[in-house]
Amino acid sequence: MLAEFLQYLFTGITIGATYALIALGFTLIYNASHVINFAQGEFLMIGGMATVSLTAMGVPMVLAVVLAVILAGVLGIALQRLAIAPAKQADVVTLIIITIGASIFIRGIAQVVWGKQYHVMQNFSTNEPIEVFGAVLNSQSLWVLGIGAIMVVGLVLFFTKTLIGKAILATSMNKEAARLVGIRTQMVLMLAFMVSALLGSVAGIVVAPITFTSYDIGIILGLKGFVAAAIGGLGSGVGAVVGGLALGIVEAMAAGYISSDYKDAVAFSMILLVLFFMPRGLFGAKVVERV
Amino acid sequence: MLNRFMQSRLRGLMVLTLILLVLPAFLSNPFHYELATQIAIIAATVVGLNLLVGFAGQISLGHAGFFGLGAYFTGIATGTYGWPSVPALLVGAAVVGIIAWVVGRPILRLKGHYLSMATLAVGFIIAIILNNERAITGGPDGMPVPAFEVFGWELSSFGAYSLFGLEISGVQAWYMFASAVLLVAVWFALNLIESPIGRALRSVHGSEVAASVVGVNTAKYKSLVFVISAIYASLMGGLYAHFQGFITPAVASFEFSILFITMVVLGGMGSTFGVILGAVVLKLLPQVLADFQELETVMFGLILMLTMIFMPKGLLPTLTAVVSKRMRKKAGGEA
């Protein structure tokens, strides 16, 4: 009974941590530029796939991870520079379609480079599962949680302690004012996309040994991260983390106790409920609309 | 002014009719007819979606859900329960309309990104149900759908018919039928846009607050147009099911929803004939890109991005703007 519950809880927290990282990526870009980046999931895919193929080529794991993260970061910058920045005055719908176009483009390239099959990645450390009160915990889950926690703490420090982080925050609050005090907002937007890509790729790499990876995992993982961000309230960092964990846990519980067929429906029902009753999510800002 | 509107509305319809009449001269095999029929059905769906997105300014990323519901309702009613096609289509449209109304009321209070997420979620939930209720829908493998049938007369892509003494094949008959449907869909949409409802919708698009200040019941009109666009999708989904003869949950998929909304944006939001062009382009693109095989997806994404970056207003409005600018320049030069 307890073992079963714990088992679902572990699964939920692990996958929830991944959702949280993706949601943070969404949040970051949304805050800086009010763009919902539908290509967020592709950063995950790139991270996982690049690491898998680099290690297969004999590159040591740590170096492979670093290279994969750099690759994703470059991709993030390219996305902002080449696709988002040129479409300056575009409205929300157009920007959404641009990022969807970008995600299709990246997925297409991944399909050409890596093929359509699933790729398996080794656990970071041991394959021995850990037993806790009768429940079995994949050692990789600890990696996901540990690295997830480090990323979140790092992000908080980045925003509160570094000048660049503060510049991003300032830009998200008021672009014009930020520019007036000498912040190069274009630079900041680029940085936001880069950091968001780094977050995404790290999430993709740590979770790859658990879920496998293929060229098209970005769609569903990206959407789940998007749901998590919305549950938390778009633009709220705390909301993204809480939303991610909540989504992961509810999903795992529903899969375990109700039906695994309807696992994905849980996520989308949850977002509808949250939006119906809290139109700006759990931690969303109360915005007063001025006419 | 009104006279000019009437004229331009008729002119567009006449041009479209002419194109649909002349097109068979260029369709040389059954596959071409099949493609043209699919385009007509999807274009009619997108014309309906454009009422919501282009005129009322409300995004929907889950419209394939309604298309899929219509397709499956028709498929199940005619296939499993032996209903004739027309009642199946109509009852399906009514059911989908009611669902859209129930879902739309709370959803349409949301704006921008939140609305897009909510509609996306609705579409996803429908697709997941269609995928999982194997006993009713056949699950991921899909289900067969009987031929379109009215009063014992069957319209099948495999059949052969004689029309005014002319022998025509099943796909040709379907093409004519779908063309007629598209014309009716466009005619209805154009009339709706020019009606008081259409004016109310455009005022909602302009500024919802201003619209409500001058006494427009914005919630009512938004729900109304959401329901109308869902009914369009449901009817066309039903026809699509009959035409294809087989449906899978892919008709309700996120990818399909994205395709629909992209057709609207690419063709030109708020331009009825523009979105038809969008449907034509996006449906033909994979055929053109088939030569590139592996690079098909890459090219598709690239074209999508480039058009959106450089023609954010969409193909038709951009093209007409360029043409009229040229003409004005010419006229100015002569004067």
XYZ file of C-alpha atoms in Angstrom:
626
model
C 0.000 0.000 0.000
C 2.629 2.494 1.172
C 5.166 1.017 -1.206
C 2.803 1.506 -4.107
C 2.080 5.084 -3.126
C 5.768 5.867 -2.686
C 6.525 4.295 -6.039
C 4.055 6.604 -7.794
C 5.304 9.554 -5.765
C 8.927 8.948 -6.797
C 7.942 8.630 -10.438
C 5.857 11.775 -10.160
C 8.529 13.860 -8.494
C 11.176 12.749 -10.980
C 9.162 13.548 -14.072
C 7.746 16.611 -12.304
C 11.257 17.972 -11.795
C 11.801 17.693 -15.532
C 8.545 19.508 -16.222
C 9.628 22.176 -13.761
C 12.870 22.783 -15.642
C 11.020 23.042 -18.958
C 8.458 25.337 -17.342
C 11.261 27.559 -16.023
C 12.546 27.851 -19.586
C 9.116 28.981 -20.766
C 8.884 31.409 -17.869
C 12.249 32.949 -18.575
C 11.507 33.646 -22.222
C 7.964 34.732 -21.476
C 9.161 37.200 -18.876
C 11.840 38.689 -21.051
C 9.937 38.895 -24.318
C 6.286 37.859 -23.819
C 6.836 35.084 -26.315
C 5.588 31.560 -25.687
C 8.367 29.505 -27.176
C 6.813 26.401 -28.697
C 10.299 25.197 -29.586
C 11.216 24.814 -25.908
C 10.776 21.033 -26.065
C 13.292 20.831 -28.905
C 16.067 22.052 -26.591
C 15.406 18.978 -24.445
C 15.524 16.733 -27.448
C 18.764 18.287 -28.719
C 20.360 17.928 -25.278
C 19.468 14.252 -24.943
C 20.193 13.257 -28.535
C 23.526 15.101 -28.775
C 24.735 13.525 -25.531
C 23.711 10.050 -26.665
C 25.408 10.301 -30.031
C 28.557 11.954 -28.660
C 29.041 9.259 -26.020
C 28.413 6.640 -28.694
C 31.292 8.219 -30.640
C 33.537 7.655 -27.632
C 33.475 11.138 -26.137
C 33.642 10.941 -22.326
C 30.261 11.482 -20.663
C 31.072 14.771 -18.937
C 32.510 16.325 -22.083
C 29.556 15.063 -24.119
C 27.159 16.729 -21.704
C 29.047 20.014 -21.844
C 29.132 19.972 -25.653
C 25.430 19.120 -25.857
C 24.551 21.982 -23.530
C 26.686 24.394 -25.545
C 25.016 23.197 -28.748
C 21.591 23.876 -27.251
C 22.717 27.299 -26.022
C 23.885 28.260 -29.502
C 20.571 27.043 -30.854
C 18.715 29.221 -28.355
C 20.662 32.295 -29.425
C 20.129 31.454 -33.094
C 16.396 31.095 -32.498
C 16.166 34.514 -30.922
C 18.462 36.244 -33.427
C 17.202 34.648 -36.629
C 13.529 33.970 -35.991
C 12.164 36.081 -33.140
C 14.121 39.334 -33.464
C 13.378 39.891 -37.183
C 9.624 39.617 -36.509
C 9.561 42.747 -34.364
C 5.992 43.938 -34.586
C 4.352 40.531 -34.939
C 1.306 39.778 -32.801
C 0.951 36.873 -30.384
C -0.505 34.412 -32.878
C 2.195 35.122 -35.462
C 4.952 34.675 -32.884
C 3.415 31.399 -31.753
C 3.416 30.176 -35.362
C 7.045 31.284 -35.819
C 8.194 29.250 -32.825
C 6.100 26.315 -34.034
C 7.832 26.646 -37.404
C 11.181 26.684 -35.610
C 10.305 23.551 -33.662
C 9.271 21.724 -36.854
C 12.524 22.869 -38.466
C 14.717 21.660 -35.587
C 12.813 18.371 -35.368
C 13.272 17.887 -39.108
C 17.022 18.364 -38.826
C 17.190 15.988 -35.867
C 15.324 13.400 -37.912
C 17.828 13.722 -40.745
C 20.827 13.535 -38.401
C 19.680 10.913 -35.911
C 16.918 8.992 -37.675
C 13.533 8.069 -36.307
C 14.475 5.335 -33.845
C 14.626 5.564 -30.079
C 18.033 6.054 -28.501
C 18.974 4.623 -25.135
C 21.224 6.463 -22.729
C 23.132 4.910 -19.835
C 22.348 5.950 -16.269
C 24.849 8.490 -14.980
C 25.999 6.258 -12.145
C 24.848 2.794 -11.162
C 21.991 0.865 -12.698
C 21.272 -0.676 -9.282
C 17.865 0.503 -8.100
C 17.560 1.846 -4.562
C 14.914 0.423 -2.270
C 12.943 2.752 0.008
C 10.138 1.255 2.143
C 9.519 -1.388 -0.477
C 9.371 1.065 -3.376
C 12.046 0.959 -6.034
C 13.844 4.168 -6.918
C 15.899 4.457 -10.075
C 19.257 5.972 -9.157
C 18.894 8.323 -12.099
C 15.900 9.907 -10.325
C 18.302 11.223 -7.712
C 20.387 12.789 -10.465
C 17.298 14.430 -11.923
C 16.262 15.835 -8.544
C 19.769 16.894 -7.530
C 20.593 18.613 -10.782
C 17.094 20.097 -10.954
C 17.545 21.590 -7.491
C 20.981 22.952 -8.385
C 19.576 24.565 -11.521
C 16.740 26.210 -9.591
C 19.029 27.548 -6.861
C 21.524 28.675 -9.487
C 18.785 30.487 -11.354
C 17.582 32.260 -8.211
C 21.145 33.387 -7.426
C 21.627 34.427 -11.044
C 18.587 36.689 -10.903
C 19.192 38.156 -7.463
C 22.977 38.391 -7.276
C 24.301 39.034 -10.776
C 24.045 42.213 -12.784
C 23.017 40.301 -15.919
C 20.259 38.549 -14.000
C 18.972 41.834 -12.664
C 19.114 43.302 -16.162
C 16.896 40.471 -17.420
C 14.430 41.097 -14.611
C 14.432 44.813 -15.326
C 13.803 44.199 -19.020
C 10.911 41.873 -18.247
C 9.291 44.469 -16.046
C 9.622 47.432 -18.354
C 11.581 47.268 -21.553
C 11.577 51.002 -22.191
C 12.727 51.891 -18.686
C 15.426 49.229 -18.840
C 16.716 50.706 -22.066
C 16.737 54.167 -20.518
C 19.007 53.062 -17.683
C 21.420 51.656 -20.225
C 20.482 47.985 -20.433
C 21.013 46.543 -23.873
C 17.636 44.848 -24.154
C 18.451 42.957 -27.360
C 21.394 41.391 -25.537
C 19.152 40.520 -22.636
C 16.581 38.841 -24.875
C 19.334 36.786 -26.456
C 20.570 35.777 -23.019
C 17.094 34.780 -21.936
C 16.777 32.452 -24.910
C 20.234 31.043 -24.250
C 19.636 30.359 -20.553
C 16.265 28.862 -21.382
C 17.928 26.565 -23.935
C 20.561 25.556 -21.362
C 17.834 24.706 -18.832
C 15.949 22.703 -21.422
C 18.965 20.755 -22.620
C 20.044 19.887 -19.078
C 16.540 18.613 -18.358
C 16.685 16.588 -21.572
C 20.038 15.073 -20.681
C 19.279 14.046 -17.097
C 15.911 12.546 -17.966
C 17.080 10.721 -21.117
C 18.228 7.529 -19.296
C 14.739 7.189 -17.794
C 12.486 7.977 -20.713
C 14.740 7.174 -23.700
C 15.042 9.807 -26.343
C 14.049 10.264 -29.968
C 13.739 13.100 -32.464
C 10.098 13.771 -31.569
C 10.072 13.715 -27.755
C 10.190 17.509 -27.740
C 6.525 17.955 -28.687
C 4.898 16.212 -25.756
C 7.539 17.128 -23.155
C 7.441 20.733 -24.311
C 3.661 20.824 -24.021
C 3.767 19.321 -20.539
C 6.280 21.955 -19.474
C 3.995 24.564 -20.999
C 1.055 23.160 -18.995
C 3.189 23.263 -15.857
C 4.134 26.879 -16.501
C 0.485 27.784 -17.015
C -0.644 25.977 -13.887
C 1.904 27.959 -11.935
C 0.920 31.157 -13.692
C 2.908 32.205 -16.749
C 5.908 34.232 -15.767
C 6.253 33.069 -12.185
C 9.446 31.162 -11.344
C 8.067 29.664 -8.149
C 4.895 28.836 -10.055
C 6.884 26.962 -12.692
C 8.553 24.740 -10.096
C 5.368 24.116 -8.112
C 3.373 23.617 -11.315
C 5.925 21.143 -12.659
C 6.055 19.053 -9.497
C 2.277 19.153 -9.059
C 1.722 18.090 -12.651
C 4.247 15.248 -12.385
C 2.791 13.912 -9.140
C -0.869 14.151 -10.194
C -0.014 12.506 -13.494
C 1.848 9.626 -11.864
C -0.934 9.092 -9.317
C -3.586 9.130 -12.028
C -1.574 6.705 -14.134
C -1.124 4.393 -11.154
C -4.523 4.491 -9.526
C -6.871 5.300 -12.402
C -5.623 4.501 -15.902
C -2.313 4.935 -17.645
C -4.203 5.436 -20.933
C -5.547 8.702 -19.624
C -2.269 9.880 -18.109
C -1.845 12.671 -20.640
C -5.479 13.737 -20.373
C -4.832 14.454 -16.689
C -2.344 17.171 -17.544
C -4.708 18.863 -19.946
C -7.726 18.549 -17.655
C -5.665 20.028 -14.866
C -4.781 23.087 -16.886
C -8.434 23.618 -17.811
C -9.495 23.424 -14.171
C -6.796 25.835 -13.083
C -7.639 28.281 -15.847
C -11.374 28.091 -15.115
C -10.978 28.813 -11.440
C -7.747 30.791 -11.409
C -7.513 32.406 -14.838
C -3.950 33.506 -14.159
C -2.666 30.276 -12.678
C -1.640 29.541 -9.106
C 1.051 32.189 -8.812
C 0.146 34.502 -11.678
C 0.347 38.222 -11.244
C -2.930 40.037 -10.792
C -2.851 42.284 -13.790
C -5.180 45.214 -14.017
C -5.971 45.883 -17.615
C -5.945 49.508 -18.571
C -7.904 50.721 -21.536
C -20.657 51.891 -49.542
C -22.944 48.966 -48.861
C -23.329 48.501 -52.563
C -19.590 48.242 -52.971
C -19.379 45.681 -50.212
C -22.053 43.604 -51.885
C -20.226 43.813 -55.148
C -16.854 42.841 -53.723
C -18.438 39.964 -51.854
C -20.032 38.668 -55.032
C -16.876 39.268 -57.025
C -14.818 37.084 -54.687
C -17.382 34.321 -54.809
C -17.534 34.496 -58.588
C -13.763 34.277 -58.918
C -13.740 31.272 -56.586
C -16.559 29.606 -58.534
C -14.690 30.197 -61.759
C -11.488 28.701 -60.359
C -13.355 25.636 -59.085
C -15.032 25.217 -62.505
C -11.847 25.603 -64.526
C -9.636 23.570 -62.207
C -10.691 20.117 -63.543
C -8.981 21.014 -66.833
C -5.700 20.830 -64.915
C -6.505 17.762 -62.833
C -5.170 14.845 -64.811
C -5.549 11.850 -62.512
C -7.629 10.542 -59.583
C -4.915 11.560 -57.132
C -5.215 15.197 -58.235
C -8.965 15.056 -57.693
C -8.452 13.462 -54.295
C -6.083 16.251 -53.294
C -8.397 18.964 -54.621
C -11.323 17.470 -52.701
C -9.307 17.314 -49.483
C -8.235 20.903 -49.976
C -11.831 22.043 -50.524
C -13.034 20.317 -47.348
C -10.131 21.629 -45.270
C -10.444 25.114 -46.777
C -14.094 25.209 -45.691
C -13.020 24.231 -42.157
C -10.440 26.990 -42.128
C -12.967 29.535 -43.410
C -14.990 28.679 -40.299
C -11.956 28.919 -38.037
C -11.110 32.291 -39.549
C -14.450 33.646 -38.294
C -13.142 32.997 -34.798
C -9.475 33.874 -35.240
C -9.500 36.483 -37.966
C -12.691 38.353 -37.153
C -13.266 37.890 -33.446
C -9.532 37.762 -32.676
C -9.799 34.641 -30.514
C -7.107 32.024 -31.096
C -7.874 28.301 -31.056
C -5.093 25.729 -30.994
C -7.511 22.837 -30.611
C -9.832 23.127 -33.555
C -8.915 19.716 -34.911
C -10.668 18.379 -31.808
C -14.017 19.554 -33.206
C -13.084 18.361 -36.685
C -12.219 14.959 -35.211
C -15.400 14.799 -33.135
C -17.475 15.503 -36.251
C -15.557 12.872 -38.210
C -15.984 10.227 -35.518
C -19.628 11.073 -34.825
C -20.424 10.596 -38.510
C -18.248 7.509 -38.764
C -19.829 5.838 -35.741
C -23.422 6.880 -36.540
C -23.284 5.687 -40.162
C -20.853 2.800 -39.730
C -21.834 1.262 -36.405
C -25.476 2.302 -36.224
C -26.399 2.478 -39.903
C -27.693 6.054 -39.916
C -27.987 7.835 -43.254
C -25.225 10.415 -43.787
C -27.128 13.685 -43.645
C -28.780 13.125 -40.239
C -25.425 11.879 -38.945
C -23.713 15.070 -40.099
C -26.428 17.336 -38.739
C -26.845 15.638 -35.367
C -23.052 15.500 -35.092
C -22.824 19.220 -35.779
C -25.504 19.917 -33.167
C -23.722 17.796 -30.560
C -20.354 19.401 -31.319
C -21.995 22.828 -31.252
C -23.375 22.135 -27.785
C -20.010 20.846 -26.576
C -18.319 23.942 -27.990
C -20.841 26.151 -26.228
C -20.386 24.414 -22.874
C -16.593 24.504 -23.157
C -16.480 27.908 -24.803
C -18.285 29.875 -22.108
C -15.573 29.541 -19.466
C -12.650 29.321 -21.920
C -13.431 32.492 -23.837
C -13.074 34.593 -20.730
C -9.361 33.920 -21.145
C -7.147 35.932 -23.422
C -4.049 35.520 -25.558
C -1.711 32.820 -24.332
C -4.186 31.543 -21.759
C -6.896 31.109 -24.360
C -4.474 29.346 -26.694
C -3.507 26.959 -23.897
C -7.089 26.227 -22.928
C -8.132 25.485 -26.513
C -5.018 23.374 -26.946
C -5.996 21.386 -23.854
C -9.543 20.820 -25.131
C -8.189 19.551 -28.452
C -5.756 17.243 -26.692
C -8.393 15.783 -24.391
C -10.642 14.993 -27.358
C -7.746 13.335 -29.211
C -6.829 11.270 -26.150
C -10.423 10.062 -25.728
C -10.621 9.075 -29.411
C -7.329 7.223 -29.018
C -8.325 5.308 -25.914
C -11.983 4.374 -26.362
C -11.022 1.442 -28.560
C -14.404 -0.311 -28.313
C -16.148 2.654 -29.945
C -13.494 4.324 -32.090
C -11.126 1.500 -32.942
C -8.365 3.245 -30.990
C -5.139 4.304 -32.694
C -5.837 1.938 -35.606
C -8.881 3.975 -36.587
C -12.177 2.852 -38.086
C -13.731 2.492 -41.528
C -16.473 4.913 -42.598
C -19.149 3.983 -45.155
C -19.691 5.994 -48.335
C -21.718 9.208 -48.225
C -25.353 8.235 -48.696
C -28.528 10.251 -49.269
C -31.910 8.552 -49.893
C -30.232 5.327 -50.899
C -27.950 7.101 -53.372
C -24.281 6.589 -52.589
C -21.361 8.892 -53.250
C -18.195 6.838 -53.149
C -14.660 7.698 -54.276
C -14.596 4.308 -56.004
C -17.938 4.633 -57.785
C -18.825 5.761 -61.302
C -21.648 8.165 -62.094
C -23.285 9.730 -65.069
C -24.098 13.390 -64.954
C -26.061 14.962 -67.844
C -24.911 12.057 -69.966
C -21.273 12.529 -68.921
C -19.451 9.630 -67.350
C -17.640 10.772 -64.237
C -15.652 8.848 -61.675
C -16.225 8.802 -57.921
C -13.413 11.217 -57.138
C -14.699 13.633 -59.771
C -18.167 13.510 -58.268
C -16.678 14.103 -54.839
C -14.714 17.068 -56.177
C -17.896 18.699 -57.450
C -19.712 18.023 -54.208
C -16.850 19.378 -52.076
C -16.542 22.447 -54.319
C -20.234 23.196 -53.854
C -19.839 22.766 -50.100
C -16.862 25.140 -50.075
C -18.847 27.772 -51.986
C -21.738 27.522 -49.532
C -19.307 27.722 -46.602
C -17.695 30.846 -48.052
C -21.037 32.411 -48.916
C -22.310 31.865 -45.389
C -19.120 33.251 -43.847
C -19.149 36.359 -46.048
C -22.766 37.052 -45.173
C -22.115 36.538 -41.487
C -19.190 38.957 -41.588
C -21.304 41.683 -43.167
C -24.222 41.109 -40.808
C -24.691 42.937 -37.488
C -23.142 39.876 -35.832
C -20.034 40.324 -37.963
C -19.783 43.984 -37.033
C -20.093 43.057 -33.370
C -17.340 40.491 -33.796
C -14.993 42.954 -35.413
C -15.631 45.418 -32.619
C -14.638 42.665 -30.160
C -11.441 42.164 -32.137
C -10.673 45.866 -32.132
C -11.151 46.377 -28.427
C -13.233 44.182 -26.227
C -13.607 46.855 -23.598
C -14.722 49.484 -26.094
C -17.154 46.990 -27.618
C -18.758 46.238 -24.273
C -18.928 49.942 -23.458
C -21.027 50.620 -26.550
C -23.333 47.810 -25.507
C -22.019 44.775 -27.391
C -22.557 41.612 -25.368
C -19.009 40.415 -26.017
C -19.318 37.125 -24.123
C -22.391 36.168 -26.144
C -20.819 36.971 -29.505
C -17.547 35.267 -28.714
C -19.353 32.084 -27.688
C -21.572 32.314 -30.742
C -18.684 32.516 -33.178
C -16.823 29.784 -31.289
C -19.866 27.531 -31.729
C -20.253 28.471 -35.406
C -16.600 27.727 -36.154
C -16.876 24.419 -34.263
C -19.962 23.504 -36.316
C -18.039 24.265 -39.510
C -15.267 21.967 -38.272
C -17.704 19.227 -37.282
C -19.548 19.215 -40.616
C -16.314 19.219 -42.587
C -14.858 16.514 -40.344
C -17.922 14.384 -41.152
C -17.505 14.935 -44.891
C -13.788 14.252 -44.636
C -14.539 10.938 -42.876
C -16.957 9.928 -45.637
C -14.560 10.941 -48.371
C -11.534 9.190 -46.883
C -13.550 6.088 -45.998
C -11.292 5.592 -43.016
C -10.389 7.741 -40.021
C -7.750 7.630 -37.303
C -7.355 9.869 -34.232
C -4.841 11.864 -36.297
C -7.811 13.928 -37.567
C -8.128 15.358 -34.058
C -4.400 15.684 -33.376
C -2.451 18.706 -32.176
C -0.547 18.652 -35.483
C -3.826 19.004 -37.355
C -4.912 21.894 -35.128
C -1.616 23.595 -35.804
C -2.060 23.033 -39.509
C -5.505 24.685 -39.393
C -4.356 27.745 -37.460
C -1.276 28.035 -39.652
C -3.463 28.055 -42.759
C -5.420 30.960 -41.281
C -2.337 32.945 -40.321
C -0.377 32.128 -43.475
C -3.238 32.969 -45.811
C -4.091 36.127 -43.912
C -6.166 36.437 -40.761
C -9.505 38.028 -41.468
C -9.330 37.423 -45.199
C -11.788 34.704 -46.202
C -10.177 34.134 -49.584
C -6.727 34.492 -48.050
C -7.250 31.568 -45.705
C -8.412 29.431 -48.637
C -5.106 30.272 -50.304
C -3.396 29.304 -47.039
C -5.135 25.927 -47.140
C -4.123 25.381 -50.755
C -0.480 26.295 -50.134
C -0.025 24.248 -46.971
C -1.783 21.217 -48.417
C 0.227 21.337 -51.638
C 3.557 22.067 -49.954
C 4.194 18.470 -48.840
C 3.493 17.323 -52.425
C 6.031 19.771 -53.803
C 8.541 18.936 -51.091
C 8.118 15.186 -51.588
C 11.066 15.390 -53.993
C 13.292 16.401 -51.112
C 12.175 13.369 -49.096
C 14.219 13.589 -45.916
C 14.314 17.360 -45.934
C 10.524 17.690 -46.208
C 9.983 18.511 -42.524
C 12.964 20.869 -42.429
C 11.718 22.794 -45.459
C 8.191 22.923 -44.091
C 9.393 24.487 -40.839
C 11.659 26.885 -42.672
C 8.941 28.098 -45.048
C 6.563 28.529 -42.124
C 9.072 30.686 -40.236
C 10.123 32.769 -43.232
C 6.579 33.586 -44.322
C 5.614 34.570 -40.813
C 8.690 36.740 -40.344
C 8.488 38.529 -43.673
C 4.731 38.472 -44.307
C 3.139 38.647 -40.860
C -0.143 39.787 -42.421
C -0.329 36.625 -44.481
C 0.058 35.783 -48.142
C -3.040 37.255 -49.756
C -3.142 40.605 -47.903
C 0.594 41.063 -48.545
C 0.242 40.224 -52.222
C -2.767 42.492 -52.733
C -0.953 45.303 -50.913
C 2.052 44.916 -53.210
C -0.116 44.825 -56.324
C -2.226 47.835 -55.361
C 0.892 49.802 -54.430
C 2.373 49.064 -57.840
C -0.847 50.096 -59.513
C -1.049 53.298 -57.533
C 2.554 54.097 -58.395
C 1.803 53.492 -62.040
C -1.277 55.687 -61.885
C 0.704 58.357 -60.032
C 3.472 58.237 -62.643
C 1.044 58.756 -65.488
C -0.766 61.666 -63.840
